[in-house]
PDB file of C-alpha atoms and ligand atoms in Angstrom:
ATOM      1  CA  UNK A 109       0.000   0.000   0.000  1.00 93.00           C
ATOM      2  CA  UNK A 110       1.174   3.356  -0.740  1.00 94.00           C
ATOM      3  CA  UNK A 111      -0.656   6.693   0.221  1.00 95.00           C
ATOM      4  CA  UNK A 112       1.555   9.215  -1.359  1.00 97.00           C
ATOM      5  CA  UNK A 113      -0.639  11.080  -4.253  1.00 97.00           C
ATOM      6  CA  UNK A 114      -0.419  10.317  -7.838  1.00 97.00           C
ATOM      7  CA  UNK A 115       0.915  12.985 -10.278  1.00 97.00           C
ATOM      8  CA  UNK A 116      -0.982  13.932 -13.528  1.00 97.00           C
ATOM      9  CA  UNK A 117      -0.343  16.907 -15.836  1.00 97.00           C
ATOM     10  CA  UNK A 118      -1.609  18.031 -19.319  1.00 97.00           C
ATOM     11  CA  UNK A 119      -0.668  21.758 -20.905  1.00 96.00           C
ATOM     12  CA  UNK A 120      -4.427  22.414 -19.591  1.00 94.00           C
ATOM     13  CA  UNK A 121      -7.773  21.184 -18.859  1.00 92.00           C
ATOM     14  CA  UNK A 122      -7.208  17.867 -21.124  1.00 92.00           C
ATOM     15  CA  UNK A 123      -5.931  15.612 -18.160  1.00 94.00           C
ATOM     16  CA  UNK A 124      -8.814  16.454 -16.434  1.00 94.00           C
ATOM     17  CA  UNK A 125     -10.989  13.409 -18.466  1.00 92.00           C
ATOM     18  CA  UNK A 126      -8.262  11.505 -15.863  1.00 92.00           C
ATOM     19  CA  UNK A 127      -9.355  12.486 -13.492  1.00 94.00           C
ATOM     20  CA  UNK A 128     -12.496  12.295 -13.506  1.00 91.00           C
ATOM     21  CA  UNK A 129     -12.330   8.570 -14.744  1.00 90.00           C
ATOM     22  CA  UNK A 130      -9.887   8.082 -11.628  1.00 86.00           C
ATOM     23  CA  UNK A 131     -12.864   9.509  -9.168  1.00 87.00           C
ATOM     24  CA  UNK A 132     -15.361   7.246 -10.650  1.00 86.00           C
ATOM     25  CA  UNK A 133     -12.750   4.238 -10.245  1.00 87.00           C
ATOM     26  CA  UNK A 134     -10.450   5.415  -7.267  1.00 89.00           C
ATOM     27  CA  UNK A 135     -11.981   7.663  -4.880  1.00 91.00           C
ATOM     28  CA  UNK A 136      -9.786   7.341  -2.361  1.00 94.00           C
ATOM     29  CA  UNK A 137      -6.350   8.216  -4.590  1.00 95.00           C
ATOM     30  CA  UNK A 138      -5.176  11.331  -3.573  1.00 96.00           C
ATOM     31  CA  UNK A 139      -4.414  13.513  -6.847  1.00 96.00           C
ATOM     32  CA  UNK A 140      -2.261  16.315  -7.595  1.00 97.00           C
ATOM     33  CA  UNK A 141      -2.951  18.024 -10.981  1.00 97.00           C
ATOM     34  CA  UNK A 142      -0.994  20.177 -13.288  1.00 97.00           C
ATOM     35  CA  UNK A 143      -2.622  22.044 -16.165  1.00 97.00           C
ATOM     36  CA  UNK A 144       0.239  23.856 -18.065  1.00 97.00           C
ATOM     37  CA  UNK A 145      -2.199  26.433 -18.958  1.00 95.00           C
ATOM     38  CA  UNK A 146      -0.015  29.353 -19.296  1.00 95.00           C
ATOM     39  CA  UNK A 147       2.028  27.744 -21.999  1.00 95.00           C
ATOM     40  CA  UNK A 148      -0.718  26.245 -23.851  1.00 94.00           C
ATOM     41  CA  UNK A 149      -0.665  24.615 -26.365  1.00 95.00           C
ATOM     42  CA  UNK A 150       1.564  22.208 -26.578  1.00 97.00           C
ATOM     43  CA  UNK A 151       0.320  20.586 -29.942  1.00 96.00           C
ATOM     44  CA  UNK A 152       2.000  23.370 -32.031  1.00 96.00           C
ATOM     45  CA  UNK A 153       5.128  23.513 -30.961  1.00 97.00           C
ATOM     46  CA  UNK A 154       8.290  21.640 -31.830  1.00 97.00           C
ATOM     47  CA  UNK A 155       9.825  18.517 -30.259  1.00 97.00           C
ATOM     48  CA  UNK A 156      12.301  20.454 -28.218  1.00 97.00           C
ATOM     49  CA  UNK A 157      10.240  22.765 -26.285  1.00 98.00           C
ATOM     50  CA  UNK A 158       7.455  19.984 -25.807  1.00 98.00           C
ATOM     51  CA  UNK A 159      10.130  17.715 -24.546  1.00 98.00           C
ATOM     52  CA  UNK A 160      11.771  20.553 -22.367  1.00 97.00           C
ATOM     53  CA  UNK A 161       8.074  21.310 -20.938  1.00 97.00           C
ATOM     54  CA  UNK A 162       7.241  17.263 -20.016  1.00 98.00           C
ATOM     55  CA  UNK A 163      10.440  17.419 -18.023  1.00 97.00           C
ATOM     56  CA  UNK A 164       9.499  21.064 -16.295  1.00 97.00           C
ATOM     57  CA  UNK A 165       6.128  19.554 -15.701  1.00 97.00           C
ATOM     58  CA  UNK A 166       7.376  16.414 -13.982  1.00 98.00           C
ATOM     59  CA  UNK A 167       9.897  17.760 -12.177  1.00 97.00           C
ATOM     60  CA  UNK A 168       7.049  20.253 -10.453  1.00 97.00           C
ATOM     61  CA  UNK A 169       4.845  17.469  -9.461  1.00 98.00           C
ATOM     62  CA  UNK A 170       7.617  15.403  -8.127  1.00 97.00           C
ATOM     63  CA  UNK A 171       7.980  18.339  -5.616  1.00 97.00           C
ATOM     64  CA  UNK A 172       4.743  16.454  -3.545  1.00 97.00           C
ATOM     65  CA  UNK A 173       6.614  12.807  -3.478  1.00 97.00           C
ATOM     66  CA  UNK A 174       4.226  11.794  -6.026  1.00 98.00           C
ATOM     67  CA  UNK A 175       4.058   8.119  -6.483  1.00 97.00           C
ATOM     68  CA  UNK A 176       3.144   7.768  -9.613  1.00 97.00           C
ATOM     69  CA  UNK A 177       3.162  10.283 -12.725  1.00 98.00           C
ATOM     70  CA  UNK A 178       0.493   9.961 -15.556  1.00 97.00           C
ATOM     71  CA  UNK A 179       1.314  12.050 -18.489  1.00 98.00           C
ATOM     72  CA  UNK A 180      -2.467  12.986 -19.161  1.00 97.00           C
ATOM     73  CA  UNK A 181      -1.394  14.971 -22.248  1.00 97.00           C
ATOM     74  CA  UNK A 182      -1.293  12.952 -26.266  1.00 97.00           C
ATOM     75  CA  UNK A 183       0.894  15.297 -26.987  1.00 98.00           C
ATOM     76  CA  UNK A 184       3.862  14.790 -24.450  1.00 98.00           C
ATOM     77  CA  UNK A 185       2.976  11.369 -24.488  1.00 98.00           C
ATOM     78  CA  UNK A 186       3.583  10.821 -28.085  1.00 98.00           C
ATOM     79  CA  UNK A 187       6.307  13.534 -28.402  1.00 98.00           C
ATOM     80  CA  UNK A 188       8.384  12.863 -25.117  1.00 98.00           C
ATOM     81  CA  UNK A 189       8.221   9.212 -24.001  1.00 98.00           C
ATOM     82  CA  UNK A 190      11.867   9.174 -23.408  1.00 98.00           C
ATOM     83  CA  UNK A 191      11.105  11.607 -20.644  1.00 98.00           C
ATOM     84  CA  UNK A 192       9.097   9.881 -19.159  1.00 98.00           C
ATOM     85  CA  UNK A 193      11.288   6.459 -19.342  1.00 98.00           C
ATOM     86  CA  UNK A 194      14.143   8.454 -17.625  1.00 98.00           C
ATOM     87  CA  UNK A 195      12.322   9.194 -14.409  1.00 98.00           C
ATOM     88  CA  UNK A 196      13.105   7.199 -11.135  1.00 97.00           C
ATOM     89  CA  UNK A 197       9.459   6.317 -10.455  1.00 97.00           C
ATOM     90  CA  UNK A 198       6.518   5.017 -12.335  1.00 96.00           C
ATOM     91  CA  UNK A 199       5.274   6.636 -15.089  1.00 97.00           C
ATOM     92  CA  UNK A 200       2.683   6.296 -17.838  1.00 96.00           C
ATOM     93  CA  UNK A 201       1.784   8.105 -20.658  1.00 97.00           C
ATOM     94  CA  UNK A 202      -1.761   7.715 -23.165  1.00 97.00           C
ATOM     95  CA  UNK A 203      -0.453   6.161 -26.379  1.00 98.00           C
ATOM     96  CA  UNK A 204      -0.631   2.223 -25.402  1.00 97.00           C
ATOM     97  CA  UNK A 205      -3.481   1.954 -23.304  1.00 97.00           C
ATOM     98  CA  UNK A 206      -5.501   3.703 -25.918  1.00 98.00           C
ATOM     99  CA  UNK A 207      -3.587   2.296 -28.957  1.00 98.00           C
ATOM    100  CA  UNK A 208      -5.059  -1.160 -27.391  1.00 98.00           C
ATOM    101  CA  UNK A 209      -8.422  -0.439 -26.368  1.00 98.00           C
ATOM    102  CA  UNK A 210      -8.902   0.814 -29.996  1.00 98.00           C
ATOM    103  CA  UNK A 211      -7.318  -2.292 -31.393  1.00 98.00           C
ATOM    104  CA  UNK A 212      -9.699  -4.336 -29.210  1.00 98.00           C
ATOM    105  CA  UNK A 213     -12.598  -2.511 -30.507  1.00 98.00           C
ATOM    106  CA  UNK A 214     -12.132  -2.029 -34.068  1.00 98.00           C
ATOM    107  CA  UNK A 215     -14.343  -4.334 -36.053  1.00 97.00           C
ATOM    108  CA  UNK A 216     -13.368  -3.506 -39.532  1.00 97.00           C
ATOM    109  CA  UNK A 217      -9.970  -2.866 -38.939  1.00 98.00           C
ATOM    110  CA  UNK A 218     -10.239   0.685 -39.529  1.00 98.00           C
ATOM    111  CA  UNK A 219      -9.262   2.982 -37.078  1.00 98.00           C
ATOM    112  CA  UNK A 220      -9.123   7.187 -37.202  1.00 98.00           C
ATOM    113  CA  UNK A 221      -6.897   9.004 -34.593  1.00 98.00           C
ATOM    114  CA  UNK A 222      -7.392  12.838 -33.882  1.00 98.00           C
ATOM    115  CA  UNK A 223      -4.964  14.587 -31.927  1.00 98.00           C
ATOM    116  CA  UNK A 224      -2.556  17.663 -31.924  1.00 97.00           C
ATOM    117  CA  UNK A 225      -0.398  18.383 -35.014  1.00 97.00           C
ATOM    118  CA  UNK A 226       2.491  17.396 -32.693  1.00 98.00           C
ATOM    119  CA  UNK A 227       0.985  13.617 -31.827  1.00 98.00           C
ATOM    120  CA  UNK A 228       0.089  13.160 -35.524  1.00 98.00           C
ATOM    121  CA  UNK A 229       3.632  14.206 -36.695  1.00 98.00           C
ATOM    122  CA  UNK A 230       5.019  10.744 -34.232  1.00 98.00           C
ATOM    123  CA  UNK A 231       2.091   8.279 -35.570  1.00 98.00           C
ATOM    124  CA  UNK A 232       2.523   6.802 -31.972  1.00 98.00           C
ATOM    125  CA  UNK A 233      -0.868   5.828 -32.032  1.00 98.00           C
ATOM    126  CA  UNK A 234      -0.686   4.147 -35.159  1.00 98.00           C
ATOM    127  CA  UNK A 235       2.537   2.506 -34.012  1.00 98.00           C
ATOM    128  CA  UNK A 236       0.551   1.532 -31.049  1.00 98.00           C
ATOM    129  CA  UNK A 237      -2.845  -0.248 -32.763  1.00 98.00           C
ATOM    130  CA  UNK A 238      -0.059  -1.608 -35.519  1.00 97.00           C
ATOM    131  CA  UNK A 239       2.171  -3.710 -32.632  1.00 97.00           C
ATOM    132  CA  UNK A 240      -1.449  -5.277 -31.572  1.00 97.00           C
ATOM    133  CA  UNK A 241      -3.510  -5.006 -34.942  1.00 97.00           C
ATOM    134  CA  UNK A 242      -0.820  -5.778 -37.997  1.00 97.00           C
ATOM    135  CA  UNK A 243      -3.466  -5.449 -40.339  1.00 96.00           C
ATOM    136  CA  UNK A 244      -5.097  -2.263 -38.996  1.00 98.00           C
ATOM    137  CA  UNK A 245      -5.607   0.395 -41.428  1.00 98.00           C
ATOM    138  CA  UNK A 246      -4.758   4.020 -39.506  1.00 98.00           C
ATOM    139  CA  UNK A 247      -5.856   7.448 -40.889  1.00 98.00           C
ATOM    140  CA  UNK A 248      -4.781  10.037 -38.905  1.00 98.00           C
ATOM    141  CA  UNK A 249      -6.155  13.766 -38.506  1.00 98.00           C
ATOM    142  CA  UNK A 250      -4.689  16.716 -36.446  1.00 98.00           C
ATOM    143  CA  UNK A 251      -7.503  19.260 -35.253  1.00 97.00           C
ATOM    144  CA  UNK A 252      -5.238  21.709 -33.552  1.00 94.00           C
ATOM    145  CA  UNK A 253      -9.001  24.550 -33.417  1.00 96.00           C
ATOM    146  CA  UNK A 254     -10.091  22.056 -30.520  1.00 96.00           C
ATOM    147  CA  UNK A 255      -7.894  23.016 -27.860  1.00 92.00           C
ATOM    148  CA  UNK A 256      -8.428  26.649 -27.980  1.00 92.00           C
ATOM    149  CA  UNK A 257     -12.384  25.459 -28.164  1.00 94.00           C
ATOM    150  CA  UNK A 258     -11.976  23.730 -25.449  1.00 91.00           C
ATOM    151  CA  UNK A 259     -10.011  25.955 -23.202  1.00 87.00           C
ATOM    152  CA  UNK A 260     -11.699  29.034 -23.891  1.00 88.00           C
ATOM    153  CA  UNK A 261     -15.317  26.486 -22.712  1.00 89.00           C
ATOM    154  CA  UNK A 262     -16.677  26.160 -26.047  1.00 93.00           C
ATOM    155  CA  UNK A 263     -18.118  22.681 -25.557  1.00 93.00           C
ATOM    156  CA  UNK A 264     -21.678  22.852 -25.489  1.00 94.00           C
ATOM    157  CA  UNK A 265     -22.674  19.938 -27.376  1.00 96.00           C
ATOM    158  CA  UNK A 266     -25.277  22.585 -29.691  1.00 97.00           C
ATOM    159  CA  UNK A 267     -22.896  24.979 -30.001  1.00 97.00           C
ATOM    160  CA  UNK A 268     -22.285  26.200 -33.999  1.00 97.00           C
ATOM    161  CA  UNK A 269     -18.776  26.453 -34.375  1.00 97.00           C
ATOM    162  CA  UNK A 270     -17.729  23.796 -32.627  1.00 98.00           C
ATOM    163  CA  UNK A 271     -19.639  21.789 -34.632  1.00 98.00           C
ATOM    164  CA  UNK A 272     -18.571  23.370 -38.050  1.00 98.00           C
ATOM    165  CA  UNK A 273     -14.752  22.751 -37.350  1.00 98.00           C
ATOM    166  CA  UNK A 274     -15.706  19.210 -35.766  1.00 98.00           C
ATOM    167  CA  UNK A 275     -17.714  18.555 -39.456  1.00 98.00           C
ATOM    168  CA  UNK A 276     -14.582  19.739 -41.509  1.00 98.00           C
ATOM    169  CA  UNK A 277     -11.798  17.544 -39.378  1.00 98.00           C
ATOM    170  CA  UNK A 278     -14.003  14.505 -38.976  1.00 98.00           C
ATOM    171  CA  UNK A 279     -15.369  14.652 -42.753  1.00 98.00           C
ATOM    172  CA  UNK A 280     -11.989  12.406 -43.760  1.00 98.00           C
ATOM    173  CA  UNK A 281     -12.366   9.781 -41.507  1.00 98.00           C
ATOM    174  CA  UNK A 282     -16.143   9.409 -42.473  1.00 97.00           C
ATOM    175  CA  UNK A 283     -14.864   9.232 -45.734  1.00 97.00           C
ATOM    176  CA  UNK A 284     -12.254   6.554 -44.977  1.00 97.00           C
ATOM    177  CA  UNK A 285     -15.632   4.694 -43.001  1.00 97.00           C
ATOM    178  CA  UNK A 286     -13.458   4.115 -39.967  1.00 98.00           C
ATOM    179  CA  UNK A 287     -15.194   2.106 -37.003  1.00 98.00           C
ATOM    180  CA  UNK A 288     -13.311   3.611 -34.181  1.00 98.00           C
ATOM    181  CA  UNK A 289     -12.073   6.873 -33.432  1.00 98.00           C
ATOM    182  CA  UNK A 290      -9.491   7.388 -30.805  1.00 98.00           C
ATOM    183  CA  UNK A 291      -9.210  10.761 -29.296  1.00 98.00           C
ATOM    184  CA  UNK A 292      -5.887  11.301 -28.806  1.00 97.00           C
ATOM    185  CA  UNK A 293      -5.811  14.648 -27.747  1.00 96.00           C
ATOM    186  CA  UNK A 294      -6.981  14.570 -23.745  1.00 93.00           C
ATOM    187  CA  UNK A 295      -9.093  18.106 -24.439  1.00 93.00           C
ATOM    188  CA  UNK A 296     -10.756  16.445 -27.172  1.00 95.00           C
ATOM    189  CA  UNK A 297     -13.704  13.697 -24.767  1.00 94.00           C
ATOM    190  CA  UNK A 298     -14.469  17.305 -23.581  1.00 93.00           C
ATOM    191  CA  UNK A 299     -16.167  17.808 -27.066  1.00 96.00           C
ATOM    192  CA  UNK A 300     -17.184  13.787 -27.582  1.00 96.00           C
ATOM    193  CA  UNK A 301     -21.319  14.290 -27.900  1.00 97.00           C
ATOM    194  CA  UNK A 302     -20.878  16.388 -30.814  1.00 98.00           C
ATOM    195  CA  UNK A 303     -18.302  13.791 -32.670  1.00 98.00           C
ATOM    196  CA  UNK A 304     -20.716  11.321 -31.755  1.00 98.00           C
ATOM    197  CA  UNK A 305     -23.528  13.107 -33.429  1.00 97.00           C
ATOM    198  CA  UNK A 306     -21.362  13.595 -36.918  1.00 98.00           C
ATOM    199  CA  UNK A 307     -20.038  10.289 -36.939  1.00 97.00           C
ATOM    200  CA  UNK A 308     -23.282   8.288 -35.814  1.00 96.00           C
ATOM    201  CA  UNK A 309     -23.803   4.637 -33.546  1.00 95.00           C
ATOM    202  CA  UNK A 310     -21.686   3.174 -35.963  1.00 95.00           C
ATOM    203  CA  UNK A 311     -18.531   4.168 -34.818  1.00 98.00           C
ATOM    204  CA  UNK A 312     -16.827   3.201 -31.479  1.00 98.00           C
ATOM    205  CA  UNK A 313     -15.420   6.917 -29.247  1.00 98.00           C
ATOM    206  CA  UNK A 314     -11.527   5.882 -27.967  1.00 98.00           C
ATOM    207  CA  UNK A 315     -10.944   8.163 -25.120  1.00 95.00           C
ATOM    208  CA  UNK A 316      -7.257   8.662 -24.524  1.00 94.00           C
ATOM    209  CA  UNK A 317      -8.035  10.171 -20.691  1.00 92.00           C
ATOM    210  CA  UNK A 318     -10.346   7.423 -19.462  1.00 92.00           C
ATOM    211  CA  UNK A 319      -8.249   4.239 -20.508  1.00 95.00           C
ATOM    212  CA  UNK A 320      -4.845   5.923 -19.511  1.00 95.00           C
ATOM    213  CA  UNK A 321      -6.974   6.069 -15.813  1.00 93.00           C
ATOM    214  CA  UNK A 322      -7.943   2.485 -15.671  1.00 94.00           C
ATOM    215  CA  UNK A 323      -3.793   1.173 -16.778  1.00 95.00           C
ATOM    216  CA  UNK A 324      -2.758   3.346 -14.059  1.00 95.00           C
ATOM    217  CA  UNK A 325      -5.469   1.660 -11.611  1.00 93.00           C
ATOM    218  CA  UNK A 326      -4.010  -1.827 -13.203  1.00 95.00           C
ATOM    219  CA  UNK A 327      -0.252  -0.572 -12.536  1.00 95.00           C
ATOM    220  CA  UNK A 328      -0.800   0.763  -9.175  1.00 95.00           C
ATOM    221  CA  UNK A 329      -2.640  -2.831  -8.306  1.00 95.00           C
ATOM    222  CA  UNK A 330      -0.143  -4.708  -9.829  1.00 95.00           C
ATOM    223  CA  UNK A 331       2.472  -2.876  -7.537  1.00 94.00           C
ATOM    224  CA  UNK A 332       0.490  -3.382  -4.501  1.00 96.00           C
ATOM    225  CA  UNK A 333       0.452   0.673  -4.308  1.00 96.00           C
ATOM    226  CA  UNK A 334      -3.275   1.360  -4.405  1.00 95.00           C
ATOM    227  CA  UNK A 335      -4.100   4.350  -0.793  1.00 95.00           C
ATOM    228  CA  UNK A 336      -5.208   1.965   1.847  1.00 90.00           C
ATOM    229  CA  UNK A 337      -7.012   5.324   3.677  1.00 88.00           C
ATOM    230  CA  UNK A 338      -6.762   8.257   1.140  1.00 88.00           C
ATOM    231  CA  UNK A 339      -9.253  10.934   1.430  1.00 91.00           C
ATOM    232  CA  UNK A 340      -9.568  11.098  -2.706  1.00 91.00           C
ATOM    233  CA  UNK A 341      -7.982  14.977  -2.106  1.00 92.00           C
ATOM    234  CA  UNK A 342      -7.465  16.743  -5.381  1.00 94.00           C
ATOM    235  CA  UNK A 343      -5.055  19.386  -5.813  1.00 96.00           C
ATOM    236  CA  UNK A 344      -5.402  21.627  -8.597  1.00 97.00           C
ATOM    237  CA  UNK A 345      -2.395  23.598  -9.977  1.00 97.00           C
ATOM    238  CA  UNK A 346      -2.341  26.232 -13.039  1.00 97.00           C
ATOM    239  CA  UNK A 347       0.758  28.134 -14.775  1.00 97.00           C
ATOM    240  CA  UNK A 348      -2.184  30.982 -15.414  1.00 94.00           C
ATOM    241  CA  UNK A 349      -5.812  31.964 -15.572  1.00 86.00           C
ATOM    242  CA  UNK A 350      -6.869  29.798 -12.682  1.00 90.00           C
ATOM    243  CA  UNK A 351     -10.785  31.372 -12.569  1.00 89.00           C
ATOM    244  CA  UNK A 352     -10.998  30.450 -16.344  1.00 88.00           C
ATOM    245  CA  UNK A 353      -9.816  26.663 -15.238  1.00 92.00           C
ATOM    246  CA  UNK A 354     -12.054  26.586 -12.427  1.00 94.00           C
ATOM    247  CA  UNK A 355     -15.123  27.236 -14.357  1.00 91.00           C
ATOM    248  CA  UNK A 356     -14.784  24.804 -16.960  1.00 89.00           C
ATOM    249  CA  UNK A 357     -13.438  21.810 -14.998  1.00 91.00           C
ATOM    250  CA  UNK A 358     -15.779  22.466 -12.333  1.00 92.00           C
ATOM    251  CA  UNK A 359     -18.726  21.948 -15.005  1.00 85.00           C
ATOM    252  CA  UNK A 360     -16.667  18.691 -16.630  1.00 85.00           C
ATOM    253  CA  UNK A 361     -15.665  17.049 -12.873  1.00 90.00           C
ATOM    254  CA  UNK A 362     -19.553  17.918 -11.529  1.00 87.00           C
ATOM    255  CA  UNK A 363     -17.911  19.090  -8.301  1.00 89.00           C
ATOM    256  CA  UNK A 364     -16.989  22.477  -6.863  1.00 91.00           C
ATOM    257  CA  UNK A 365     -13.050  22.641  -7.043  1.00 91.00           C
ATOM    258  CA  UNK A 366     -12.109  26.550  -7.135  1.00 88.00           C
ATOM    259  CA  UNK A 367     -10.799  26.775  -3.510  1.00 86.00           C
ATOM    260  CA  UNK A 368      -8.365  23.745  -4.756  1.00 91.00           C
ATOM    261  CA  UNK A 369      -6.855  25.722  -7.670  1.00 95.00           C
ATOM    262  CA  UNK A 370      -3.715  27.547  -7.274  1.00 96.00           C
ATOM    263  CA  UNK A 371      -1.371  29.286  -9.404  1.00 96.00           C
ATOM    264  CA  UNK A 372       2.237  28.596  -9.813  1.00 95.00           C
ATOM    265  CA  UNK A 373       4.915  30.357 -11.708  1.00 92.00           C
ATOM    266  CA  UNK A 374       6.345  26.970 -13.613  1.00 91.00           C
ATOM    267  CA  UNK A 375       9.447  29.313 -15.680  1.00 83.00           C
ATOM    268  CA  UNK A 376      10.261  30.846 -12.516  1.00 82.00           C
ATOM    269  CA  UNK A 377      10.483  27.442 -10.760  1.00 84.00           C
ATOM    270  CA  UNK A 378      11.618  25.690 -13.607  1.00 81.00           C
ATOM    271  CA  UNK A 379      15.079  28.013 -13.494  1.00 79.00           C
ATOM    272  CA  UNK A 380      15.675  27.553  -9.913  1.00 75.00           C
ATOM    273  CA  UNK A 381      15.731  24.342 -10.304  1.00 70.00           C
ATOM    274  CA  UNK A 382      18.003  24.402 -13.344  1.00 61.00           C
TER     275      UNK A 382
HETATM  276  N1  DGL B 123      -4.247  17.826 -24.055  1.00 76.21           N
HETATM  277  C1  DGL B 123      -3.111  17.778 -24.873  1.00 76.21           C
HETATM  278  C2  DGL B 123      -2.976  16.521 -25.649  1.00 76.21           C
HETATM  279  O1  DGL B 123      -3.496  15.541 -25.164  1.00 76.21           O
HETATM  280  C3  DGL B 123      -2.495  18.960 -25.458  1.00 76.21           C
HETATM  281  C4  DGL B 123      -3.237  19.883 -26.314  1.00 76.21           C
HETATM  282  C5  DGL B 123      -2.310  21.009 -26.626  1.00 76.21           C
HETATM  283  O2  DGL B 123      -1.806  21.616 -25.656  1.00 76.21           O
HETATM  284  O3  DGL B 123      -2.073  21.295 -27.800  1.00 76.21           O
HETATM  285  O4  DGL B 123      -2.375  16.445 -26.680  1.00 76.21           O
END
């Protein structure tokens, strides 16, 4: 048994479809969160700085003797898993949980994958289904206008642009009659009911946050380091805009969270610790 907290972080509001899977699964996990979301996005940028940020963003939550650190972010999973092999405690990041749930689901052996320009650039999803699935056939889409959707609350499931941009992203994959869709950008479950209306029953919703959740219950079981009395505490912390964060993840989680939110200066930190 191990009681410490577990570590997540995203560059905002995407690892947040962690943690809500990990309430629903393990209450009593104590959780201390890091949304990146004065240097978001990440999905844009190059290799380098997404690689130097993972690394800034671990190092901050391994300030509360985190047990465990879940990259909740498609992006710095796919971009920097060699960051995340490096560190001296367990980590995990999206790609192969996901990659195999969407293997297992896939009936036709065609599978779509949306996520930042960044994760499409690796194909680390495709290289994930392809390890499990030879055969699967992988058609991959960045939709870099969802994060800033997202972020800025634009999720309504009625609301007009959102659906316009989701209609002109998703339009290839319809084409390509995928079965499956993974969602390999964290932020993008956030806007799930209106892919599901575009692409219809037929085709199976992959969500990178929720499966990453239930490996890290697996791992943590496996290394006999479930809580045996956490109190399920959440600690929320922000690089900026921490009202803005509060609002929208308070409406996502179903909880009140703003007194938990608090702002830290992650380039300040980040050079003292250099
Ligand atoms: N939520 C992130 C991801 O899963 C990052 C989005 C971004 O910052 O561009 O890729």
């Amino acid at each position: 048994m191990d009681n410490r907290p577990i570590g997540v972080f995203d560059s905002g509001l995407g690892g947040l479809t962690v943690v809500r899977q990990r309430i629903k699964e393990l209450p009593k996990e104590r959780i201390v969160y890091f949304g990146d979301t004065g240097r978001v996005p990440y999905g844009t940028r190059g290799c380098d700085v997404i690689s130097r940020y993972t690394a800034e963003d671990c190092a901050f939550l391994r300030r509360f003797d985190v047990k465990m650190i879940i990259a909740a972010c498609g992006t710095a999973s796919s971009v920097a898993p060699h960051v995340l092999k490096a560190l001296p405690l367990p980590a995990l990041g999206v790609v192969d949980a996901t990659g195999a749930a969407a293997a297992a689901a896939t009936k036709s052996g065609k599978i779509g994958v949306i996520g930042t320009a960044a994760t499409v650039s690796t194909d680390a999803f495709g290289k994930a289904i392809r390890a499990r699935a030879p055969q699967a056939q992988v058609f991959s889409q960045a939709c870099p206008l969802f994060v800033p959707l997202v972020e800025n609350g634009w999720i309504d499931p009625q609301d007009e642009v959102a659906i316009a941009i989701a209609k002109r992203y998703l339009q290839p994959l319809k084409d390509q009659q995928v079965d499956t869709l993974i969602m390999g950008c964290t932020h993008f479950p956030l806007l799930s009911p209106i892919f599901a209306e575009i692409l219809g029953d037929g085709v199976t919703l992959i969500d990178a946050g929720r499966e990453t959740a239930i490996a890290a219950h697996k791992m943590l079981e496996a290394g006999d380091a479930l809580t045996a009395d956490g109190d399920g505490e959440c600690r929320f912390f922000v690089s900026d805009r921490p009202q803005g964060f509060a609002d929208i993840a308070e409406m996502f989680l179903g909880r009140p969270i703003r007194a938990n939110v608090e702002t830290v200066d992650i380039a300040r930190l980040s050079d003292t610790e250099a």
